[in-house]
CSV table of C-alpha atoms in Angstrom, one decimal:
chain,number,residue,atom,x,y,z
A,1,MET,CA,62.7,132.7,91.0
A,2,ILE,CA,64.5,130.7,88.2
A,3,VAL,CA,62.8,127.6,87.4
A,4,GLU,CA,64.2,125.1,84.9
A,5,CYS,CA,61.4,123.8,82.4
A,6,PRO,CA,60.8,120.0,83.1
A,7,HIS,CA,60.1,119.7,79.4
A,8,CYS,CA,62.9,121.5,77.6
A,9,SER,CA,65.4,122.3,80.4
A,10,GLU,CA,65.2,126.1,79.6
A,11,ASP,CA,65.8,128.3,82.5
A,12,ASN,CA,62.7,130.7,83.2
A,13,GLU,CA,62.5,133.6,85.6
A,14,ILE,CA,58.9,133.5,87.0
A,15,GLU,CA,56.9,135.2,89.6
A,16,TYR,CA,54.2,133.3,91.6
A,17,ALA,CA,51.2,133.5,89.4
A,18,GLU,CA,48.5,131.2,87.9
A,19,ASN,CA,49.1,129.6,84.5
A,20,ILE,CA,52.8,129.9,84.3
A,21,ARG,CA,54.2,128.6,81.1
A,22,CYS,CA,57.8,128.1,79.7
A,23,LYS,CA,58.9,131.0,77.5
A,24,LYS,CA,60.4,128.7,74.8
A,25,CYS,CA,57.9,125.7,74.5
A,26,GLU,CA,54.9,127.3,75.9
A,27,LYS,CA,54.1,124.0,78.1
A,28,ASP,CA,52.6,124.9,81.6
A,29,TYR,CA,54.1,123.6,84.9
A,30,LYS,CA,50.9,121.9,86.2
A,31,GLY,CA,51.5,119.0,88.1
A,32,PHE,CA,55.3,119.7,88.9
A,33,GLU,CA,56.9,120.6,92.2
A,34,PHE,CA,59.9,122.7,92.2
A,35,SER,CA,62.7,123.5,94.7
A,36,LYS,CA,65.7,125.7,94.6
A,37,ARG,CA,68.8,124.4,93.1
A,38,LYS,CA,71.5,123.7,95.7
A,39,ILE,CA,75.0,124.9,95.0
A,40,ILE,CA,78.0,123.5,96.9
A,41,THR,CA,79.5,126.0,99.1
A,42,GLY,CA,83.1,127.2,98.9
A,43,THR,CA,83.8,125.7,102.4
A,44,ALA,CA,82.6,122.2,101.5
A,45,LEU,CA,84.5,122.5,98.1
A,46,ALA,CA,87.6,123.5,99.9
A,47,LEU,CA,87.3,120.6,102.6
A,48,LEU,CA,86.6,118.1,99.7
A,49,THR,CA,89.6,119.3,97.9
A,50,TYR,CA,91.9,119.2,101.0
A,51,ILE,CA,90.6,115.6,101.6
A,52,GLY,CA,91.2,114.4,98.1
A,53,VAL,CA,94.6,115.9,97.9
A,54,HIS,CA,95.8,114.3,101.2
A,55,THR,CA,94.3,111.0,100.1
A,56,LEU,CA,96.2,111.1,96.9
A,57,ARG,CA,99.4,112.2,98.5
A,58,ASP,CA,99.0,109.4,101.1
A,59,GLU,CA,98.5,106.8,98.3
A,60,ALA,CA,101.5,108.2,96.6
A,61,LYS,CA,103.6,107.8,99.7
A,62,GLY,CA,102.4,104.1,100.0
A,63,TYR,CA,100.3,104.7,103.2
A,64,GLY,CA,97.4,103.1,101.3
A,65,ASP,CA,99.1,99.7,101.4
A,66,ARG,CA,99.8,99.5,105.1
A,67,TYR,CA,99.4,96.4,106.9
A,68,PRO,CA,96.6,96.3,109.7
A,69,ILE,CA,97.4,98.3,112.9
A,70,ALA,CA,97.5,95.2,115.1
A,71,VAL,CA,99.8,93.4,112.7
A,72,GLU,CA,102.1,96.4,112.6
A,73,TYR,CA,102.0,96.7,116.3
A,74,ALA,CA,102.8,93.1,117.0
A,75,LEU,CA,105.6,93.2,114.4
A,76,LEU,CA,107.1,96.3,116.0
A,77,ASP,CA,106.6,95.1,119.6
A,78,SER,CA,108.5,92.0,118.6
A,79,CYS,CA,111.3,93.7,117.2
A,80,ILE,CA,111.7,96.2,119.8
A,81,ASN,CA,111.1,94.0,122.9
A,82,GLY,CA,112.2,90.7,121.5
A,83,SER,CA,115.1,90.3,124.0
A,84,LYS,CA,113.0,90.8,127.1
A,85,ASN,CA,115.9,92.4,128.8
A,86,SER,CA,115.8,95.9,130.5
A,87,ILE,CA,117.5,98.6,128.3
A,88,SER,CA,118.1,102.2,128.8
A,89,GLN,CA,115.6,104.8,127.2
A,90,SER,CA,118.1,106.0,124.6
A,91,LEU,CA,118.8,102.4,123.4
A,92,TYR,CA,115.1,101.7,123.3
A,93,LEU,CA,114.5,104.9,121.2
A,94,SER,CA,117.4,103.8,118.9
A,95,LYS,CA,116.1,100.3,118.5
A,96,ARG,CA,112.4,101.7,117.9
A,97,ASP,CA,113.8,104.1,115.0
A,98,VAL,CA,115.5,101.1,113.4
A,99,CYS,CA,112.4,98.9,113.7
A,100,LEU,CA,110.2,101.5,112.4
A,101,CYS,CA,112.6,102.1,109.4
A,102,ALA,CA,112.8,98.3,108.7
A,103,LEU,CA,108.9,97.9,108.9
A,104,LYS,CA,108.4,100.7,106.6
A,105,GLY,CA,111.0,99.2,103.9
A,106,ALA,CA,109.7,95.7,104.4
A,107,GLN,CA,106.0,97.0,103.8
A,108,GLU,CA,107.0,98.4,100.5
A,109,ASP,CA,108.8,95.2,99.3
A,110,TYR,CA,106.4,92.8,100.8
A,111,PRO,CA,102.6,93.7,100.4
A,112,TYR,CA,100.1,92.6,103.1
A,113,SER,CA,98.7,90.0,100.5
A,114,ASP,CA,102.0,88.1,100.5
A,115,PHE,CA,102.1,88.5,104.2
A,116,GLU,CA,99.0,86.7,104.9
A,117,GLY,CA,99.9,83.8,102.6
A,118,ASP,CA,103.4,83.4,103.8
A,119,SER,CA,104.6,85.5,106.9
A,120,LYS,CA,107.9,83.6,107.0
A,121,GLY,CA,109.0,85.2,103.7
A,122,PHE,CA,108.6,88.5,105.6
A,123,VAL,CA,111.4,87.7,108.0
A,124,PRO,CA,114.5,87.9,105.7
A,125,ILE,CA,113.2,91.2,104.1
A,126,PHE,CA,112.7,92.7,107.5
A,127,ARG,CA,116.3,91.6,108.7
A,128,ARG,CA,117.8,92.9,105.5
A,129,TYR,CA,116.1,96.3,106.2
A,130,THR,CA,117.0,96.2,110.0
A,131,LYS,CA,120.5,96.0,109.0
A,132,SER,CA,120.3,98.8,106.5
A,133,CYS,CA,118.4,101.1,108.8
A,134,ARG,CA,121.2,101.0,111.6
């Protein structure tokens, strides 16, 4: 077993025996408890790397500054179903795509901190994106 000396941090290869001493500083290990060093596994390292890369990629795409899901849902529902009239599925899908595009653009221009303080300021930006997304 390889044990690190608690006094000088030198690695020592030892066998179980009495009066074990560090080969460098000659101090004994009496009164210390030892355990094997734990090394991160390759799978855990790959998983952590994968999560880190995707988190950075999401931040770069702006997903880190999204509005809360309840607010996004309410805005999209209002945009898509605002007229309360029955519409065809193709018109609904087209309208949904425009509303999603407009919300994405408006979120980039109008952060949630601004929306919380002045939600009315969001409307002209959202309308501008709605026109450009058609």
